[in-house]
Short mmCIF file of C-alpha atoms in Angstrom, two decimals:
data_model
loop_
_atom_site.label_atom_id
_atom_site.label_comp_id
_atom_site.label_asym_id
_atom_site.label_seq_id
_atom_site.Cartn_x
_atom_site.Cartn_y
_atom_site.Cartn_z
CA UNK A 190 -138.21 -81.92 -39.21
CA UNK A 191 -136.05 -83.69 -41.38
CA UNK A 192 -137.22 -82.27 -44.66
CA UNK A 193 -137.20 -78.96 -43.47
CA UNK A 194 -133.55 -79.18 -42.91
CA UNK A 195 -133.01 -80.53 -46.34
CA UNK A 196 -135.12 -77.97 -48.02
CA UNK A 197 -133.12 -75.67 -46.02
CA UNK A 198 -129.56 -77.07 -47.06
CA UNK A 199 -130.68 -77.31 -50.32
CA UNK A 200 -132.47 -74.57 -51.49
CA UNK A 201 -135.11 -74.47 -54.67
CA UNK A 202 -133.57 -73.70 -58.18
CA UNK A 203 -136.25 -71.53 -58.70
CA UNK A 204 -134.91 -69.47 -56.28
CA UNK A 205 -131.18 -69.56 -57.37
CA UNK A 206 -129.84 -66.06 -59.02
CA UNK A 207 -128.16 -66.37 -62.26
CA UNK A 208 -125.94 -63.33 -61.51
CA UNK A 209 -124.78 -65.70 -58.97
CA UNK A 210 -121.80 -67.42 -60.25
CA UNK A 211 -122.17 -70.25 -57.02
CA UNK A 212 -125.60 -70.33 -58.05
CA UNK A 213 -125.13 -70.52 -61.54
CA UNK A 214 -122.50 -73.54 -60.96
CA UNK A 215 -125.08 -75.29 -59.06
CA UNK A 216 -127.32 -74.96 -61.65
CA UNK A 217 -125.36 -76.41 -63.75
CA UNK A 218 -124.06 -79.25 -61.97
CA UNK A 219 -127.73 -80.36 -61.56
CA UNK A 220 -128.68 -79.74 -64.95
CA UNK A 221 -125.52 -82.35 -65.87
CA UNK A 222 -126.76 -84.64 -62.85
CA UNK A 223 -130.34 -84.83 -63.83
CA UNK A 224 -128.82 -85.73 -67.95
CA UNK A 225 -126.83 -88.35 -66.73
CA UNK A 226 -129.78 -89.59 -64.91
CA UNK A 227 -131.63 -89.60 -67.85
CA UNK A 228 -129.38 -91.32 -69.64
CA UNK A 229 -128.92 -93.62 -67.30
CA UNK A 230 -132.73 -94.40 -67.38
CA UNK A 231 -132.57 -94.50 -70.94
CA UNK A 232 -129.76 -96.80 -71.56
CA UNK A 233 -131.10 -99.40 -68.60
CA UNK A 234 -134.31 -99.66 -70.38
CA UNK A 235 -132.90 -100.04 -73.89
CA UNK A 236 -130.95 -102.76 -72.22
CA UNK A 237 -133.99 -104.37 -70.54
CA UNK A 238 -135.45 -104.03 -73.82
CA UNK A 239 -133.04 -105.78 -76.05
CA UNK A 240 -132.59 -108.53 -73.04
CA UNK A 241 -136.58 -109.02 -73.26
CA UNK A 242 -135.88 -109.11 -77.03
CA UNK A 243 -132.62 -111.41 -77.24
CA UNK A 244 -135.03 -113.42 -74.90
CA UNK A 245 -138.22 -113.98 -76.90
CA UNK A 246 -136.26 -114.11 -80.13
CA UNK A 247 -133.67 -116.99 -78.30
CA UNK A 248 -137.30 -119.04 -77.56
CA UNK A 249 -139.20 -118.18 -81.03
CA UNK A 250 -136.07 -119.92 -82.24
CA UNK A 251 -135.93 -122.94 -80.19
CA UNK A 252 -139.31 -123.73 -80.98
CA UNK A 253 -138.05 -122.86 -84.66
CA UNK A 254 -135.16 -125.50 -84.28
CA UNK A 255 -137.88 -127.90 -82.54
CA UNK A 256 -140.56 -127.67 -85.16
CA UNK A 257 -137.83 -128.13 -87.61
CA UNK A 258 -136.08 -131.08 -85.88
CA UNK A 259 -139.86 -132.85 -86.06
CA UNK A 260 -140.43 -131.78 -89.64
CA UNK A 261 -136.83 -133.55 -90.97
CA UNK A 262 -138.02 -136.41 -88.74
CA UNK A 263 -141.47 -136.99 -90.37
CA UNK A 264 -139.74 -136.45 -93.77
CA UNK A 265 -136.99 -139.40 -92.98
CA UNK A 266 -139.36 -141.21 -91.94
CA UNK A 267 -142.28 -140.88 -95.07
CA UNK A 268 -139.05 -141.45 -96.79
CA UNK A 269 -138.33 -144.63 -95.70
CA UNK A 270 -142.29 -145.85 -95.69
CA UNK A 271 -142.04 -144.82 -99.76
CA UNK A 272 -138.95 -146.85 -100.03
CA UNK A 273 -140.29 -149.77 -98.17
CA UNK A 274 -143.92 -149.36 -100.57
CA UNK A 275 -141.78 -149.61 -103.31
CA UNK A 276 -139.79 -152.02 -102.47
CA UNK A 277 -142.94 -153.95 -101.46
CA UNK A 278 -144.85 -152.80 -104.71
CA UNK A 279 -141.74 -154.39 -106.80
CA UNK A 280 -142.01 -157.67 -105.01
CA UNK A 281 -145.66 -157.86 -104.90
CA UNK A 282 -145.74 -157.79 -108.74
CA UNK A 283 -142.44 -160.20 -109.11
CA UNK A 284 -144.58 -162.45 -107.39
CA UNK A 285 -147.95 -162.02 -109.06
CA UNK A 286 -145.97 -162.36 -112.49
CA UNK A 287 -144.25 -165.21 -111.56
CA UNK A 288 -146.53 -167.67 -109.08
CA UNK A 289 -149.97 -166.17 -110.18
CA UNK A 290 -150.66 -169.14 -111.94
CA UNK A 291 -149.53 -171.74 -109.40
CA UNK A 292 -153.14 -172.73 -108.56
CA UNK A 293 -153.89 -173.58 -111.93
CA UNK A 294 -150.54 -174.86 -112.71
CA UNK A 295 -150.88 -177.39 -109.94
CA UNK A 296 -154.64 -178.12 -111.12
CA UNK A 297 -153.10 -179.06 -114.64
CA UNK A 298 -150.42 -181.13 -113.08
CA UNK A 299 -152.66 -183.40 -111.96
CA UNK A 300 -154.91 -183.25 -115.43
CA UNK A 301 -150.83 -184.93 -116.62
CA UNK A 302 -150.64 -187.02 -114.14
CA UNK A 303 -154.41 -188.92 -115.29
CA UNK A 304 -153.08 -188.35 -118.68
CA UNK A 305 -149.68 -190.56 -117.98
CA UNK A 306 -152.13 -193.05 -116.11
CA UNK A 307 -154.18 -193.31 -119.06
CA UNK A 308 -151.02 -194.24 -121.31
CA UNK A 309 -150.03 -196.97 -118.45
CA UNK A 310 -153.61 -198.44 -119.03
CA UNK A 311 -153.43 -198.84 -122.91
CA UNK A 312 -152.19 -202.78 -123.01
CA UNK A 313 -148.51 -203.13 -124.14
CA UNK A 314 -149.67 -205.92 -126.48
CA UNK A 315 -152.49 -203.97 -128.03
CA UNK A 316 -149.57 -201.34 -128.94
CA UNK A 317 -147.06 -203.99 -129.97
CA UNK A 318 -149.58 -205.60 -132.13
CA UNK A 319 -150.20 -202.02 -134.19
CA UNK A 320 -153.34 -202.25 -133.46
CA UNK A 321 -154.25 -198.97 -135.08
CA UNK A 322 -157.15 -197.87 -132.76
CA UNK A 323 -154.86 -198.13 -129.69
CA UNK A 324 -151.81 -196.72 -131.11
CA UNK A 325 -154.02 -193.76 -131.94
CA UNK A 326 -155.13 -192.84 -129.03
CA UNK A 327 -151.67 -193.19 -127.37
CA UNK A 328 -150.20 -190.79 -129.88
CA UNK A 329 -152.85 -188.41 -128.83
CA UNK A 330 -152.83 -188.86 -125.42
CA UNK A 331 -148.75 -188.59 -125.05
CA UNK A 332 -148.69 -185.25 -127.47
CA UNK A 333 -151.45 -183.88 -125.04
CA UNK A 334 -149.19 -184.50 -122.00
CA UNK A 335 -146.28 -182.90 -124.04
CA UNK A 336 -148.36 -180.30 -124.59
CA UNK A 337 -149.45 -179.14 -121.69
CA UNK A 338 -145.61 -179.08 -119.83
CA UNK A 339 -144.65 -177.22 -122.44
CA UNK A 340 -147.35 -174.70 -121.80
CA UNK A 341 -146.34 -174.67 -118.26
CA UNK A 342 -142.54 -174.72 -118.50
CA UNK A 343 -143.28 -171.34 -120.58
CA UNK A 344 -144.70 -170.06 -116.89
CA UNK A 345 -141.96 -171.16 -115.15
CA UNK A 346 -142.81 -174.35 -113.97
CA UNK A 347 -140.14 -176.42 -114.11
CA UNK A 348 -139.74 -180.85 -113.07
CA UNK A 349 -137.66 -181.95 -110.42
CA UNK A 350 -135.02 -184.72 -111.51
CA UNK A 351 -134.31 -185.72 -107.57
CA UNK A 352 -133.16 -189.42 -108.83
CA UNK A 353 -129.47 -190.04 -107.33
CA UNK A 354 -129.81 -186.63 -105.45
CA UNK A 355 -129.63 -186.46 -101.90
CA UNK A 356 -132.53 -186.11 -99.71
CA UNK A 357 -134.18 -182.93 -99.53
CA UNK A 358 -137.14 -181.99 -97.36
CA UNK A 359 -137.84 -179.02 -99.07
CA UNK A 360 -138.19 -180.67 -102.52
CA UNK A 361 -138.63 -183.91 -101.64
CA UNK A 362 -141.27 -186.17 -99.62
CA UNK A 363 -140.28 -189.83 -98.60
CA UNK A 364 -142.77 -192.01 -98.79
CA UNK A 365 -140.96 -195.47 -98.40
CA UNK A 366 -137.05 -196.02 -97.33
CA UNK A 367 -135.13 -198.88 -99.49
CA UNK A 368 -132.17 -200.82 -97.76
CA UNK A 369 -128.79 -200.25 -99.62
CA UNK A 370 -125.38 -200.31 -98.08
CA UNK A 371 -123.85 -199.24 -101.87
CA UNK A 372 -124.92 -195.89 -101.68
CA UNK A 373 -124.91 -192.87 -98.99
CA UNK A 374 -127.78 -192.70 -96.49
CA UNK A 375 -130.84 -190.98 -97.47
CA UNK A 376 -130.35 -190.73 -101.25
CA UNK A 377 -132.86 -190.56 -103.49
CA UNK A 378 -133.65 -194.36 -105.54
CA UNK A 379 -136.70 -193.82 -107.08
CA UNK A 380 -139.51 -191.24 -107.80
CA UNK A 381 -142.82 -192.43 -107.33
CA UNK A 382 -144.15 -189.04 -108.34
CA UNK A 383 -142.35 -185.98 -110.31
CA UNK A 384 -142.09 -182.46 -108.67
CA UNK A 385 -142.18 -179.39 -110.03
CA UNK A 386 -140.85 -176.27 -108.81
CA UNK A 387 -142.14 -172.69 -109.77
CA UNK A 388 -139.88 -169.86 -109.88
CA UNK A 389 -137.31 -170.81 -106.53
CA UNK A 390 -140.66 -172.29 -105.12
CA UNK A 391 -141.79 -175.70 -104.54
CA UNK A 392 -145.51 -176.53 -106.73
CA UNK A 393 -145.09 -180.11 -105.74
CA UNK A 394 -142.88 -181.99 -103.30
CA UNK A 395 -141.45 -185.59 -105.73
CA UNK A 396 -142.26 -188.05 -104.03
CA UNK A 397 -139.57 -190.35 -103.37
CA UNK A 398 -137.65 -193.63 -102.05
CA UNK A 399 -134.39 -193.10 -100.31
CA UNK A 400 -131.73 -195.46 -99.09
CA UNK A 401 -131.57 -196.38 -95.63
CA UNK A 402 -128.19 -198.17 -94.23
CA UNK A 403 -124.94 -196.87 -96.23
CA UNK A 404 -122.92 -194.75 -95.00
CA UNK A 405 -123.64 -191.46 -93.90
CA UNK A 406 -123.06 -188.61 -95.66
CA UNK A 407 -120.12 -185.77 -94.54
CA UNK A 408 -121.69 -183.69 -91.98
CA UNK A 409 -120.43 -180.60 -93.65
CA UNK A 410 -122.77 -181.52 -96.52
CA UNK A 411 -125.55 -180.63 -94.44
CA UNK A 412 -127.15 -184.07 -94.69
CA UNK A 413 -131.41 -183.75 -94.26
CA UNK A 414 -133.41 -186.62 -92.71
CA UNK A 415 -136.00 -187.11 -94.16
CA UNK A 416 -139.67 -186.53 -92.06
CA UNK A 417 -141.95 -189.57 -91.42
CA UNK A 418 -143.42 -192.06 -94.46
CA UNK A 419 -147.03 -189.98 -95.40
CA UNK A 420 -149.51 -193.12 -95.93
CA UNK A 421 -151.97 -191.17 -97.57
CA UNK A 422 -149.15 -189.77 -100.10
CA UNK A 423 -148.04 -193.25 -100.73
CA UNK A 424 -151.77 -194.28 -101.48
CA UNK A 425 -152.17 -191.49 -103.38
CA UNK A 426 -148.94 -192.36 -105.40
#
């Protein structure tokens, strides 16, 4: 009933009359009406469009920014790791240069040290005698010794002079303690055994007497007590 009334109120263009000017007005007006509609369409879905667009283009770049973000990430970080290789790479070789020999430097330290003993053992009267033979072999033995440190001081090995030096645990191992009240506490008196150092590291601690009851030494000088008497290191001494 109700859409018989419209279609009555508002008749068919198909059925309008040109001639008519009303009827040619209406056309007209609907003609504009249904353009504007059109346009209207139009421009709403051009504007859906280009939101959908603005959309997917705003996430393709966020993951764009994200991916990129983790890429200057890894970078920094294989960055650093090739720093820190060469940094490592540098030291590893300072070090082989410079303490590969240690080992065998420490094995010929103790080839000296028989070498010395073997000088001790000649008899000081045989040598104050001239007896030839003995005199000899002492020349031999002693340029031997000076030999070898030489060879070993050109590889960076390099003797300890700790006499008169105060105590120091990383150079030094006490073996025995010697009562003085003439000199500071825990000061080196006598060397049972030379060190040697190699590079800025200890080969071989000296082993050493220090004083035990002057005074004590200025507590800004950092004063080191020295660790517990090593029997076997005496006995070996």
């Amino acid at each position: 009933m109700t859409e018989e009334k419209k279609h009555h109120d508002a008749p068919d263009l198909d059925q309008r009359d040109l001639k008519n000017p009303r009827d040619r007005d209406a056309l007209k007006r609907a003609a504009d009406d249904f353009l504007k509609s059109r346009k209207a369409e139009e421009y709403a879905m051009a504007q859906e469009e280009e939101e959908q667009a603005e959309a997917a283009n705003s996430v393709e770049l966020d993951a764009l920014r994200g991916e990129n973000g983790d890429l200057r990430d890894q970078l920094l970080r294989l960055a650093a790791d090739m720093e820190n290789l060469r940094k490592r790479t540098a030291r590893d070789v300072h070090d082989a240069r410079s303490y590969s020999v240690a080992n065998f430097a420490r094995d010929m330290l103790s080839v000296s040290d028989n070498l010395k003993r073997a000088l001790e053992a000649i008899p000081a009267d045989a040598l104050a005698n001239g007896d030839a033979g003995f005199k000899a072999l002492a020349e031999g033995v002693e340029m031997t010794e000076r030999s070898m440190m030489s060879a070993l001081e050109r590889h960076g090995v390099k003797k300890i002079e700790p006499q008169g030096q105060r105590f120091d645990p990383n150079f030094h191992q006490a073996m025995y303690e010697i009562p003085n009240a003439d000199v500071p506490h825990n000061t080196v008196l006598q060397v049972a055994q030379a060190g040697f150092v190699i590079g800025d590291r200890m080969l071989r601690p000296a082993l050493v007497g220090v004083s035990k009851g002057g005074p004590k030494q200025a507590a800004g000088e950092g004063q080191a007590e020295p660790g517990p008497i090593n029997p076997q290191a005496e006995k070996d001494a």
